[in-house]
Amino acid sequence: MHITQLNRECLLHLFSFLDKNSRKSLAKTCHKLLEVFQDPLLWSLLNFHSPVELKKDNFCLGPALKYLSICWYSERVKVCNIEDWMKNSFQKDFCNRHENTVSDFLLEVCNRCPNLLSLTLSGCGHVTDDCILLLLQNCPNLKTLKLENCVRITDQTLEAVTLYGGSLQTLHVDFCRNITQTGLEKLREKCPSVMLRAERSANMIPDNKPEKKLMPEKASRKLVQL
């Protein structure tokens, strides 16, 4: 029996065991297998391991997507986590190449995947509060949000959870250095049912430009002189 003689249900089951690249390669062999590749039922779960993968055409986004994970553990992620004002020209150029990649992808998710239940972002140093806000607004069924080492995430994301995360049950903001203890306490007060974890976040040093640090020092000197 040739593979194309199998019914749709069997083909979907076979495709489910393949990674994204293998699915795409198999879909190129004939029209019937391409239709299986494009079936929304095949794409309820998506895992990505680098921003580059988000630009490939080896997957489909649609209402069937429920579980999404973008986890970048490469050594290069350290460059994205450096404060913008501390980056040299080489580091800025590197970041500029993919600065909006994850955010643009998440905007597509907002528009095309309203039934998303779980989102995990790790090492996505360019994702902003505004992006998470839009996602919470457009994916009202989101139950799990895990953010790890996302340096641009601040207390504004916690506030957005209190406003638009009505379905949220689990929130992780681990190693997000611009999250504060005050923000965490407010979230716990307003959303006591949310299982909150913030490993190291409130204990890390937040981003501050030198001029912002100097202002309190100047003020204290004036007080001493008075």
JSON list of N, CA, C and O in Angstrom, two decimals, residues 100-132:
[
{"chain": "A", "resi": 100, "resn": "ASN", "atom": "N", "xyz": [12.82, 42.47, 16.24]},
{"chain": "A", "resi": 100, "resn": "ASN", "atom": "CA", "xyz": [11.37, 42.42, 16.17]},
{"chain": "A", "resi": 100, "resn": "ASN", "atom": "C", "xyz": [10.83, 41.05, 15.76]},
{"chain": "A", "resi": 100, "resn": "ASN", "atom": "O", "xyz": [9.61, 40.89, 15.61]},
{"chain": "A", "resi": 101, "resn": "THR", "atom": "N", "xyz": [11.71, 40.07, 15.61]},
{"chain": "A", "resi": 101, "resn": "THR", "atom": "CA", "xyz": [11.29, 38.77, 15.08]},
{"chain": "A", "resi": 101, "resn": "THR", "atom": "C", "xyz": [10.24, 38.10, 15.97]},
{"chain": "A", "resi": 101, "resn": "THR", "atom": "O", "xyz": [9.18, 37.70, 15.51]},
{"chain": "A", "resi": 102, "resn": "VAL", "atom": "N", "xyz": [10.54, 37.98, 17.26]},
{"chain": "A", "resi": 102, "resn": "VAL", "atom": "CA", "xyz": [9.62, 37.31, 18.17]},
{"chain": "A", "resi": 102, "resn": "VAL", "atom": "C", "xyz": [8.35, 38.14, 18.35]},
{"chain": "A", "resi": 102, "resn": "VAL", "atom": "O", "xyz": [7.24, 37.60, 18.34]},
{"chain": "A", "resi": 103, "resn": "SER", "atom": "N", "xyz": [8.51, 39.45, 18.49]},
{"chain": "A", "resi": 103, "resn": "SER", "atom": "CA", "xyz": [7.34, 40.32, 18.69]},
{"chain": "A", "resi": 103, "resn": "SER", "atom": "C", "xyz": [6.40, 40.27, 17.49]},
{"chain": "A", "resi": 103, "resn": "SER", "atom": "O", "xyz": [5.18, 40.18, 17.65]},
{"chain": "A", "resi": 104, "resn": "ASP", "atom": "N", "xyz": [6.96, 40.32, 16.29]},
{"chain": "A", "resi": 104, "resn": "ASP", "atom": "CA", "xyz": [6.13, 40.25, 15.08]},
{"chain": "A", "resi": 104, "resn": "ASP", "atom": "C", "xyz": [5.41, 38.91, 14.99]},
{"chain": "A", "resi": 104, "resn": "ASP", "atom": "O", "xyz": [4.25, 38.85, 14.58]},
{"chain": "A", "resi": 105, "resn": "PHE", "atom": "N", "xyz": [6.10, 37.86, 15.38]},
{"chain": "A", "resi": 105, "resn": "PHE", "atom": "CA", "xyz": [5.48, 36.54, 15.36]},
{"chain": "A", "resi": 105, "resn": "PHE", "atom": "C", "xyz": [4.32, 36.47, 16.35]},
{"chain": "A", "resi": 105, "resn": "PHE", "atom": "O", "xyz": [3.25, 35.94, 16.05]},
{"chain": "A", "resi": 106, "resn": "LEU", "atom": "N", "xyz": [4.53, 37.03, 17.54]},
{"chain": "A", "resi": 106, "resn": "LEU", "atom": "CA", "xyz": [3.48, 37.01, 18.55]},
{"chain": "A", "resi": 106, "resn": "LEU", "atom": "C", "xyz": [2.28, 37.85, 18.13]},
{"chain": "A", "resi": 106, "resn": "LEU", "atom": "O", "xyz": [1.14, 37.55, 18.50]},
{"chain": "A", "resi": 107, "resn": "LEU", "atom": "N", "xyz": [2.52, 38.90, 17.34]},
{"chain": "A", "resi": 107, "resn": "LEU", "atom": "CA", "xyz": [1.41, 39.69, 16.81]},
{"chain": "A", "resi": 107, "resn": "LEU", "atom": "C", "xyz": [0.56, 38.84, 15.86]},
{"chain": "A", "resi": 107, "resn": "LEU", "atom": "O", "xyz": [-0.68, 38.96, 15.84]},
{"chain": "A", "resi": 108, "resn": "GLU", "atom": "N", "xyz": [1.21, 37.98, 15.07]},
{"chain": "A", "resi": 108, "resn": "GLU", "atom": "CA", "xyz": [0.48, 37.06, 14.21]},
{"chain": "A", "resi": 108, "resn": "GLU", "atom": "C", "xyz": [-0.34, 36.09, 15.04]},
{"chain": "A", "resi": 108, "resn": "GLU", "atom": "O", "xyz": [-1.48, 35.75, 14.70]},
{"chain": "A", "resi": 109, "resn": "VAL", "atom": "N", "xyz": [0.25, 35.64, 16.15]},
{"chain": "A", "resi": 109, "resn": "VAL", "atom": "CA", "xyz": [-0.46, 34.73, 17.05]},
{"chain": "A", "resi": 109, "resn": "VAL", "atom": "C", "xyz": [-1.71, 35.43, 17.59]},
{"chain": "A", "resi": 109, "resn": "VAL", "atom": "O", "xyz": [-2.78, 34.82, 17.68]},
{"chain": "A", "resi": 110, "resn": "CYS", "atom": "N", "xyz": [-1.56, 36.68, 17.96]},
{"chain": "A", "resi": 110, "resn": "CYS", "atom": "CA", "xyz": [-2.70, 37.45, 18.47]},
{"chain": "A", "resi": 110, "resn": "CYS", "atom": "C", "xyz": [-3.85, 37.49, 17.47]},
{"chain": "A", "resi": 110, "resn": "CYS", "atom": "O", "xyz": [-5.02, 37.39, 17.83]},
{"chain": "A", "resi": 111, "resn": "ASN", "atom": "N", "xyz": [-3.50, 37.63, 16.20]},
{"chain": "A", "resi": 111, "resn": "ASN", "atom": "CA", "xyz": [-4.52, 37.78, 15.15]},
{"chain": "A", "resi": 111, "resn": "ASN", "atom": "C", "xyz": [-5.10, 36.46, 14.68]},
{"chain": "A", "resi": 111, "resn": "ASN", "atom": "O", "xyz": [-6.25, 36.42, 14.22]},
{"chain": "A", "resi": 112, "resn": "ARG", "atom": "N", "xyz": [-4.33, 35.36, 14.81]},
{"chain": "A", "resi": 112, "resn": "ARG", "atom": "CA", "xyz": [-4.74, 34.12, 14.17]},
{"chain": "A", "resi": 112, "resn": "ARG", "atom": "C", "xyz": [-4.96, 32.95, 15.13]},
{"chain": "A", "resi": 112, "resn": "ARG", "atom": "O", "xyz": [-5.46, 31.91, 14.72]},
{"chain": "A", "resi": 113, "resn": "CYS", "atom": "N", "xyz": [-4.59, 33.12, 16.41]},
{"chain": "A", "resi": 113, "resn": "CYS", "atom": "CA", "xyz": [-4.67, 31.99, 17.34]},
{"chain": "A", "resi": 113, "resn": "CYS", "atom": "C", "xyz": [-5.41, 32.39, 18.62]},
{"chain": "A", "resi": 113, "resn": "CYS", "atom": "O", "xyz": [-4.82, 32.43, 19.71]},
{"chain": "A", "resi": 114, "resn": "PRO", "atom": "N", "xyz": [-6.69, 32.66, 18.53]},
{"chain": "A", "resi": 114, "resn": "PRO", "atom": "CA", "xyz": [-7.45, 33.14, 19.69]},
{"chain": "A", "resi": 114, "resn": "PRO", "atom": "C", "xyz": [-7.67, 32.08, 20.77]},
{"chain": "A", "resi": 114, "resn": "PRO", "atom": "O", "xyz": [-8.06, 32.41, 21.89]},
{"chain": "A", "resi": 115, "resn": "ASN", "atom": "N", "xyz": [-7.42, 30.81, 20.43]},
{"chain": "A", "resi": 115, "resn": "ASN", "atom": "CA", "xyz": [-7.67, 29.73, 21.38]},
{"chain": "A", "resi": 115, "resn": "ASN", "atom": "C", "xyz": [-6.42, 29.26, 22.12]},
{"chain": "A", "resi": 115, "resn": "ASN", "atom": "O", "xyz": [-6.42, 28.19, 22.74]},
{"chain": "A", "resi": 116, "resn": "LEU", "atom": "N", "xyz": [-5.37, 30.07, 22.06]},
{"chain": "A", "resi": 116, "resn": "LEU", "atom": "CA", "xyz": [-4.12, 29.72, 22.73]},
{"chain": "A", "resi": 116, "resn": "LEU", "atom": "C", "xyz": [-4.35, 29.53, 24.23]},
{"chain": "A", "resi": 116, "resn": "LEU", "atom": "O", "xyz": [-4.97, 30.36, 24.90]},
{"chain": "A", "resi": 117, "resn": "LEU", "atom": "N", "xyz": [-3.82, 28.41, 24.76]},
{"chain": "A", "resi": 117, "resn": "LEU", "atom": "CA", "xyz": [-3.97, 28.09, 26.18]},
{"chain": "A", "resi": 117, "resn": "LEU", "atom": "C", "xyz": [-2.69, 28.29, 26.97]},
{"chain": "A", "resi": 117, "resn": "LEU", "atom": "O", "xyz": [-2.73, 28.60, 28.16]},
{"chain": "A", "resi": 118, "resn": "SER", "atom": "N", "xyz": [-1.54, 28.10, 26.31]},
{"chain": "A", "resi": 118, "resn": "SER", "atom": "CA", "xyz": [-0.27, 28.15, 27.03]},
{"chain": "A", "resi": 118, "resn": "SER", "atom": "C", "xyz": [0.81, 28.80, 26.17]},
{"chain": "A", "resi": 118, "resn": "SER", "atom": "O", "xyz": [0.95, 28.48, 24.99]},
{"chain": "A", "resi": 119, "resn": "LEU", "atom": "N", "xyz": [1.56, 29.72, 26.78]},
{"chain": "A", "resi": 119, "resn": "LEU", "atom": "CA", "xyz": [2.68, 30.38, 26.10]},
{"chain": "A", "resi": 119, "resn": "LEU", "atom": "C", "xyz": [3.89, 30.37, 27.00]},
{"chain": "A", "resi": 119, "resn": "LEU", "atom": "O", "xyz": [3.83, 30.77, 28.17]},
{"chain": "A", "resi": 120, "resn": "THR", "atom": "N", "xyz": [5.02, 29.91, 26.46]},
{"chain": "A", "resi": 120, "resn": "THR", "atom": "CA", "xyz": [6.29, 29.92, 27.17]},
{"chain": "A", "resi": 120, "resn": "THR", "atom": "C", "xyz": [7.32, 30.68, 26.35]},
{"chain": "A", "resi": 120, "resn": "THR", "atom": "O", "xyz": [7.53, 30.36, 25.17]},
{"chain": "A", "resi": 121, "resn": "LEU", "atom": "N", "xyz": [7.92, 31.71, 26.94]},
{"chain": "A", "resi": 121, "resn": "LEU", "atom": "CA", "xyz": [8.99, 32.48, 26.30]},
{"chain": "A", "resi": 121, "resn": "LEU", "atom": "C", "xyz": [10.21, 32.45, 27.19]},
{"chain": "A", "resi": 121, "resn": "LEU", "atom": "O", "xyz": [10.14, 32.82, 28.36]},
{"chain": "A", "resi": 122, "resn": "SER", "atom": "N", "xyz": [11.33, 32.01, 26.65]},
{"chain": "A", "resi": 122, "resn": "SER", "atom": "CA", "xyz": [12.57, 31.97, 27.42]},
{"chain": "A", "resi": 122, "resn": "SER", "atom": "C", "xyz": [13.71, 32.55, 26.60]},
{"chain": "A", "resi": 122, "resn": "SER", "atom": "O", "xyz": [13.92, 32.16, 25.45]},
{"chain": "A", "resi": 123, "resn": "GLY", "atom": "N", "xyz": [14.42, 33.51, 27.19]},
{"chain": "A", "resi": 123, "resn": "GLY", "atom": "CA", "xyz": [15.54, 34.13, 26.49]},
{"chain": "A", "resi": 123, "resn": "GLY", "atom": "C", "xyz": [15.13, 35.12, 25.43]},
{"chain": "A", "resi": 123, "resn": "GLY", "atom": "O", "xyz": [15.97, 35.54, 24.63]},
{"chain": "A", "resi": 124, "resn": "CYS", "atom": "N", "xyz": [13.87, 35.50, 25.39]},
{"chain": "A", "resi": 124, "resn": "CYS", "atom": "CA", "xyz": [13.38, 36.44, 24.38]},
{"chain": "A", "resi": 124, "resn": "CYS", "atom": "C", "xyz": [13.58, 37.86, 24.90]},
{"chain": "A", "resi": 124, "resn": "CYS", "atom": "O", "xyz": [12.65, 38.48, 25.43]},
{"chain": "A", "resi": 125, "resn": "GLY", "atom": "N", "xyz": [14.80, 38.35, 24.76]},
{"chain": "A", "resi": 125, "resn": "GLY", "atom": "CA", "xyz": [15.19, 39.61, 25.38]},
{"chain": "A", "resi": 125, "resn": "GLY", "atom": "C", "xyz": [14.57, 40.85, 24.79]},
{"chain": "A", "resi": 125, "resn": "GLY", "atom": "O", "xyz": [14.71, 41.94, 25.36]},
{"chain": "A", "resi": 126, "resn": "HIS", "atom": "N", "xyz": [13.90, 40.74, 23.64]},
{"chain": "A", "resi": 126, "resn": "HIS", "atom": "CA", "xyz": [13.34, 41.92, 22.99]},
{"chain": "A", "resi": 126, "resn": "HIS", "atom": "C", "xyz": [11.82, 42.00, 23.11]},
{"chain": "A", "resi": 126, "resn": "HIS", "atom": "O", "xyz": [11.21, 42.96, 22.62]},
{"chain": "A", "resi": 127, "resn": "VAL", "atom": "N", "xyz": [11.20, 41.02, 23.72]},
{"chain": "A", "resi": 127, "resn": "VAL", "atom": "CA", "xyz": [9.75, 41.04, 23.89]},
{"chain": "A", "resi": 127, "resn": "VAL", "atom": "C", "xyz": [9.39, 42.09, 24.94]},
{"chain": "A", "resi": 127, "resn": "VAL", "atom": "O", "xyz": [9.99, 42.14, 26.02]},
{"chain": "A", "resi": 128, "resn": "THR", "atom": "N", "xyz": [8.39, 42.90, 24.66]},
{"chain": "A", "resi": 128, "resn": "THR", "atom": "CA", "xyz": [8.03, 44.02, 25.53]},
{"chain": "A", "resi": 128, "resn": "THR", "atom": "C", "xyz": [6.69, 43.79, 26.23]},
{"chain": "A", "resi": 128, "resn": "THR", "atom": "O", "xyz": [5.93, 42.87, 25.89]},
{"chain": "A", "resi": 129, "resn": "ASP", "atom": "N", "xyz": [6.41, 44.64, 27.20]},
{"chain": "A", "resi": 129, "resn": "ASP", "atom": "CA", "xyz": [5.14, 44.60, 27.91]},
{"chain": "A", "resi": 129, "resn": "ASP", "atom": "C", "xyz": [3.96, 44.77, 26.96]},
{"chain": "A", "resi": 129, "resn": "ASP", "atom": "O", "xyz": [2.92, 44.12, 27.10]},
{"chain": "A", "resi": 130, "resn": "ASP", "atom": "N", "xyz": [4.10, 45.67, 25.98]},
{"chain": "A", "resi": 130, "resn": "ASP", "atom": "CA", "xyz": [3.01, 45.94, 25.04]},
{"chain": "A", "resi": 130, "resn": "ASP", "atom": "C", "xyz": [2.63, 44.68, 24.28]},
{"chain": "A", "resi": 130, "resn": "ASP", "atom": "O", "xyz": [1.45, 44.44, 24.00]},
{"chain": "A", "resi": 131, "resn": "CYS", "atom": "N", "xyz": [3.62, 43.88, 23.94]},
{"chain": "A", "resi": 131, "resn": "CYS", "atom": "CA", "xyz": [3.37, 42.66, 23.19]},
{"chain": "A", "resi": 131, "resn": "CYS", "atom": "C", "xyz": [2.57, 41.66, 24.04]},
{"chain": "A", "resi": 131, "resn": "CYS", "atom": "O", "xyz": [1.61, 41.05, 23.56]},
{"chain": "A", "resi": 132, "resn": "ILE", "atom": "N", "xyz": [2.95, 41.51, 25.30]},
{"chain": "A", "resi": 132, "resn": "ILE", "atom": "CA", "xyz": [2.23, 40.61, 26.20]},
{"chain": "A", "resi": 132, "resn": "ILE", "atom": "C", "xyz": [0.82, 41.12, 26.46]},
{"chain": "A", "resi": 132, "resn": "ILE", "atom": "O", "xyz": [-0.13, 40.35, 26.55]}
]
